[in-house]
Amino acid sequence: MTMRLLDLFITSSIPVAKILLITGIGFYLALDQVNILNHDARKQLNNIVFYVFSPSLVASSLSETITYESMVKMWFMPLNVLLTFIIGSFLGWIVIKITKPPSHLRGIIVGCCAAGNLGNMPLIIIPAICNEKGSPFGDPESCEKYGLGYIALSMAIGAIYIWTYVYNLMRMLANPGGETAINSTSSTMPLISPKVEVGEEQNVYEKVGTWSKVKQRVCSVAEKINLRTIFAPSTIAALIALAVGLNPLLRKLLVGNTAPLRVIEDSVSLLGDGAIPVLTLIVGGNLLNGLRGSGMNKSVIMGVVVVRYLLLPILGVFIVRGAHYLGLVTSEPLYQFVLLLQYVVPPAMNLGTITQLFGSGESECSVILFWSYALASVSLTVWPTFFMWLVA
């Protein structure tokens, strides 16, 4: 591999620099002297992102790339992304146990460790690496074409997991009082019927007591998991995009330069292009309050950085290479590289949207995101260099 380390460092720094620059603009617009991106403005923008921009981004990226053939070829990718979320959330829980942060920060920490930026970071990194001299992925045009297809599917799957798994997980951790209310309600239910004979009282008590515990646990989970958020706008958009992509008739009508109804796809794609810049502006605006004094412990930031840039990539190497050894993943270097890249990206920008919806922890989340992206250029240089050597 002849690609120079300095060239790769510059390539990896480009998406990070873009995000930090837009974050700085959002920070400036939120200053009291400017007062354009104030709290109310950020809240309204966040609603637009949640209901319009993010669903459009998911729908446009997924409908353009998903087909039955691609689903068969890339079936391991949804599982791989899910593993990054599950392992990341477990490691985030360890960070909570070690750092002992305030209760309202627990969901943010787990979310930042679980959900990675599977969208704009890889979308910039993959084409840049494909077009570099000495790239191990062959013809630049084919590399970019297939690489963007992998990234689009990865981004869509990541969005589904964020709004189903991570959203509800953060909600449960941020609202531990929900179970208490259920317990107090359930405790008023009679456990023994007044008609039970004395000799049978103990057996009936054990049966009904066990049933009561099971019922209480089910009610607790149902109360904590908001089913409406599982079918959030981004999730519904992904389901519609899957239906369009996998149905040949709908695909011919809506997708492609010769499609009769391509204006619909073009409009959705145009809306989706606004998601990432607006999200980043909101993070920059929230960062103002964070730098004024969020009370964020340095050990929390360090814990998130260690999880995302050290532990997850190491585990990702074992998972992807193990899957390849077992025949679950093809030998295509670019596909393996994208799977590995999913373990090394910084936290997802959508976490800022989630905290804004909760109305709590926006500034602390912005501080974590800021430092994570500030240190991302180093991680996105060292690990991709190793990954390319590994899969070449």
PDB file of C-alpha atoms in Angstrom, residues 155-267:
ATOM      1  CA  MET A 155     -26.803   4.972   7.092  1.00  0.00           C
ATOM      2  CA  ALA A 156     -30.413   3.873   6.657  1.00  0.00           C
ATOM      3  CA  ILE A 157     -30.021   0.894   8.987  1.00  0.00           C
ATOM      4  CA  GLY A 158     -28.275   3.086  11.546  1.00  0.00           C
ATOM      5  CA  ALA A 159     -31.138   5.572  11.484  1.00  0.00           C
ATOM      6  CA  ILE A 160     -33.650   2.783  12.150  1.00  0.00           C
ATOM      7  CA  TYR A 161     -31.656   1.513  15.130  1.00  0.00           C
ATOM      8  CA  ILE A 162     -31.190   5.029  16.515  1.00  0.00           C
ATOM      9  CA  TRP A 163     -34.918   5.777  16.542  1.00  0.00           C
ATOM     10  CA  THR A 164     -35.957   2.347  17.814  1.00  0.00           C
ATOM     11  CA  TYR A 165     -33.198   1.018  20.057  1.00  0.00           C
ATOM     12  CA  VAL A 166     -31.141   4.056  21.150  1.00  0.00           C
ATOM     13  CA  TYR A 167     -34.053   6.495  21.536  1.00  0.00           C
ATOM     14  CA  ASN A 168     -35.973   4.204  23.867  1.00  0.00           C
ATOM     15  CA  LEU A 169     -32.822   3.159  25.724  1.00  0.00           C
ATOM     16  CA  MET A 170     -31.925   6.795  26.403  1.00  0.00           C
ATOM     17  CA  ARG A 171     -35.509   7.485  27.424  1.00  0.00           C
ATOM     18  CA  MET A 172     -35.527   4.588  29.902  1.00  0.00           C
ATOM     19  CA  LEU A 173     -32.192   5.608  31.441  1.00  0.00           C
ATOM     20  CA  ALA A 174     -33.186   9.260  31.646  1.00  0.00           C
ATOM     21  CA  ASN A 175     -36.520   8.451  33.338  1.00  0.00           C
ATOM     22  CA  PRO A 176     -35.848   5.809  35.978  1.00  0.00           C
ATOM     23  CA  GLY A 177     -38.906   6.921  37.929  1.00  0.00           C
ATOM     24  CA  GLY A 178     -41.319   5.219  35.519  1.00  0.00           C
ATOM     25  CA  GLU A 179     -40.897   1.850  37.188  1.00  0.00           C
ATOM     26  CA  THR A 180     -41.598   3.263  40.629  1.00  0.00           C
ATOM     27  CA  ALA A 181     -44.977   4.554  39.589  1.00  0.00           C
ATOM     28  CA  ILE A 182     -45.906   1.175  38.190  1.00  0.00           C
ATOM     29  CA  ASN A 183     -44.774  -0.580  41.328  1.00  0.00           C
ATOM     30  CA  SER A 184     -46.922   1.658  43.499  1.00  0.00           C
ATOM     31  CA  THR A 185     -49.928   0.995  41.291  1.00  0.00           C
ATOM     32  CA  SER A 186     -49.416  -2.739  41.194  1.00  0.00           C
ATOM     33  CA  SER A 187     -48.981  -3.005  44.951  1.00  0.00           C
ATOM     34  CA  THR A 188     -52.618  -2.101  45.492  1.00  0.00           C
ATOM     35  CA  MET A 189     -53.861  -5.195  43.629  1.00  0.00           C
ATOM     36  CA  PRO A 190     -55.170  -8.050  45.836  1.00  0.00           C
ATOM     37  CA  LEU A 191     -52.998 -11.154  45.594  1.00  0.00           C
ATOM     38  CA  ILE A 192     -55.273 -13.667  47.331  1.00  0.00           C
ATOM     39  CA  SER A 193     -58.945 -14.288  46.749  1.00  0.00           C
ATOM     40  CA  PRO A 194     -61.051 -14.068  49.915  1.00  0.00           C
ATOM     41  CA  LYS A 195     -62.586 -17.474  49.083  1.00  0.00           C
ATOM     42  CA  VAL A 196     -59.273 -19.379  49.321  1.00  0.00           C
ATOM     43  CA  GLU A 197     -59.169 -22.073  51.999  1.00  0.00           C
ATOM     44  CA  VAL A 198     -56.537 -21.743  54.690  1.00  0.00           C
ATOM     45  CA  GLY A 199     -54.837 -24.988  53.710  1.00  0.00           C
ATOM     46  CA  GLU A 200     -54.416 -23.866  50.095  1.00  0.00           C
ATOM     47  CA  GLU A 201     -53.445 -20.296  50.904  1.00  0.00           C
ATOM     48  CA  GLN A 202     -49.687 -20.758  50.525  1.00  0.00           C
ATOM     49  CA  ASN A 203     -49.828 -22.455  47.081  1.00  0.00           C
ATOM     50  CA  VAL A 204     -52.295 -19.944  45.685  1.00  0.00           C
ATOM     51  CA  TYR A 205     -50.206 -17.081  47.050  1.00  0.00           C
ATOM     52  CA  GLU A 206     -47.110 -18.415  45.284  1.00  0.00           C
ATOM     53  CA  LYS A 207     -48.965 -18.876  41.963  1.00  0.00           C
ATOM     54  CA  VAL A 208     -50.665 -15.512  42.001  1.00  0.00           C
ATOM     55  CA  GLY A 209     -47.529 -13.845  43.353  1.00  0.00           C
ATOM     56  CA  THR A 210     -45.465 -15.208  40.454  1.00  0.00           C
ATOM     57  CA  TRP A 211     -48.100 -14.138  37.923  1.00  0.00           C
ATOM     58  CA  SER A 212     -48.208 -10.690  39.503  1.00  0.00           C
ATOM     59  CA  LYS A 213     -44.439 -10.348  39.163  1.00  0.00           C
ATOM     60  CA  VAL A 214     -44.532 -11.365  35.495  1.00  0.00           C
ATOM     61  CA  LYS A 215     -47.424  -8.987  34.801  1.00  0.00           C
ATOM     62  CA  GLN A 216     -45.630  -6.190  36.633  1.00  0.00           C
ATOM     63  CA  ARG A 217     -42.449  -6.739  34.595  1.00  0.00           C
ATOM     64  CA  VAL A 218     -44.359  -6.711  31.298  1.00  0.00           C
ATOM     65  CA  CYS A 219     -46.218  -3.549  32.293  1.00  0.00           C
ATOM     66  CA  SER A 220     -42.920  -1.938  33.298  1.00  0.00           C
ATOM     67  CA  VAL A 221     -41.313  -2.645  29.921  1.00  0.00           C
ATOM     68  CA  ALA A 222     -44.428  -1.558  28.012  1.00  0.00           C
ATOM     69  CA  GLU A 223     -44.552   1.670  29.977  1.00  0.00           C
ATOM     70  CA  LYS A 224     -40.908   2.491  29.343  1.00  0.00           C
ATOM     71  CA  ILE A 225     -40.835   1.636  25.637  1.00  0.00           C
ATOM     72  CA  ASN A 226     -42.755   4.240  23.700  1.00  0.00           C
ATOM     73  CA  LEU A 227     -44.219   2.345  20.754  1.00  0.00           C
ATOM     74  CA  ARG A 228     -44.912   5.605  18.951  1.00  0.00           C
ATOM     75  CA  THR A 229     -41.168   6.310  18.807  1.00  0.00           C
ATOM     76  CA  ILE A 230     -40.449   2.856  17.395  1.00  0.00           C
ATOM     77  CA  PHE A 231     -42.521   4.001  14.427  1.00  0.00           C
ATOM     78  CA  ALA A 232     -40.871   7.411  14.340  1.00  0.00           C
ATOM     79  CA  PRO A 233     -40.914   9.323  11.016  1.00  0.00           C
ATOM     80  CA  SER A 234     -37.442   8.006  10.092  1.00  0.00           C
ATOM     81  CA  THR A 235     -38.530   4.413  10.717  1.00  0.00           C
ATOM     82  CA  ILE A 236     -41.680   4.825   8.629  1.00  0.00           C
ATOM     83  CA  ALA A 237     -39.606   6.420   5.859  1.00  0.00           C
ATOM     84  CA  ALA A 238     -37.217   3.456   5.923  1.00  0.00           C
ATOM     85  CA  LEU A 239     -40.093   0.966   5.620  1.00  0.00           C
ATOM     86  CA  ILE A 240     -41.543   2.885   2.663  1.00  0.00           C
ATOM     87  CA  ALA A 241     -38.099   3.062   1.013  1.00  0.00           C
ATOM     88  CA  LEU A 242     -37.656  -0.689   1.469  1.00  0.00           C
ATOM     89  CA  ALA A 243     -41.025  -1.290  -0.186  1.00  0.00           C
ATOM     90  CA  VAL A 244     -40.026   0.920  -3.114  1.00  0.00           C
ATOM     91  CA  GLY A 245     -36.549  -0.554  -3.494  1.00  0.00           C
ATOM     92  CA  LEU A 246     -37.623  -4.200  -3.316  1.00  0.00           C
ATOM     93  CA  ASN A 247     -40.658  -3.796  -5.598  1.00  0.00           C
ATOM     94  CA  PRO A 248     -39.474  -3.651  -9.245  1.00  0.00           C
ATOM     95  CA  LEU A 249     -42.619  -1.858 -10.440  1.00  0.00           C
ATOM     96  CA  LEU A 250     -42.435   0.893  -7.813  1.00  0.00           C
ATOM     97  CA  ARG A 251     -38.705   1.213  -8.352  1.00  0.00           C
ATOM     98  CA  LYS A 252     -39.145   1.793 -12.099  1.00  0.00           C
ATOM     99  CA  LEU A 253     -41.798   4.420 -11.393  1.00  0.00           C
ATOM    100  CA  LEU A 254     -39.898   6.390  -8.736  1.00  0.00           C
ATOM    101  CA  VAL A 255     -36.151   5.685  -8.818  1.00  0.00           C
ATOM    102  CA  GLY A 256     -33.683   6.529 -11.569  1.00  0.00           C
ATOM    103  CA  ASN A 257     -33.101   9.187 -14.209  1.00  0.00           C
ATOM    104  CA  THR A 258     -35.718   7.665 -16.535  1.00  0.00           C
ATOM    105  CA  ALA A 259     -38.426   7.060 -13.907  1.00  0.00           C
ATOM    106  CA  PRO A 260     -41.762   8.756 -14.774  1.00  0.00           C
ATOM    107  CA  LEU A 261     -42.233   9.949 -11.165  1.00  0.00           C
ATOM    108  CA  ARG A 262     -38.580  10.732 -10.458  1.00  0.00           C
ATOM    109  CA  VAL A 263     -39.568  14.228  -9.354  1.00  0.00           C
ATOM    110  CA  ILE A 264     -40.805  12.675  -6.101  1.00  0.00           C
ATOM    111  CA  GLU A 265     -37.474  11.009  -5.411  1.00  0.00           C
ATOM    112  CA  ASP A 266     -35.569  14.160  -6.381  1.00  0.00           C
ATOM    113  CA  SER A 267     -37.684  16.265  -4.005  1.00  0.00           C
TER     114      SER A 267
END
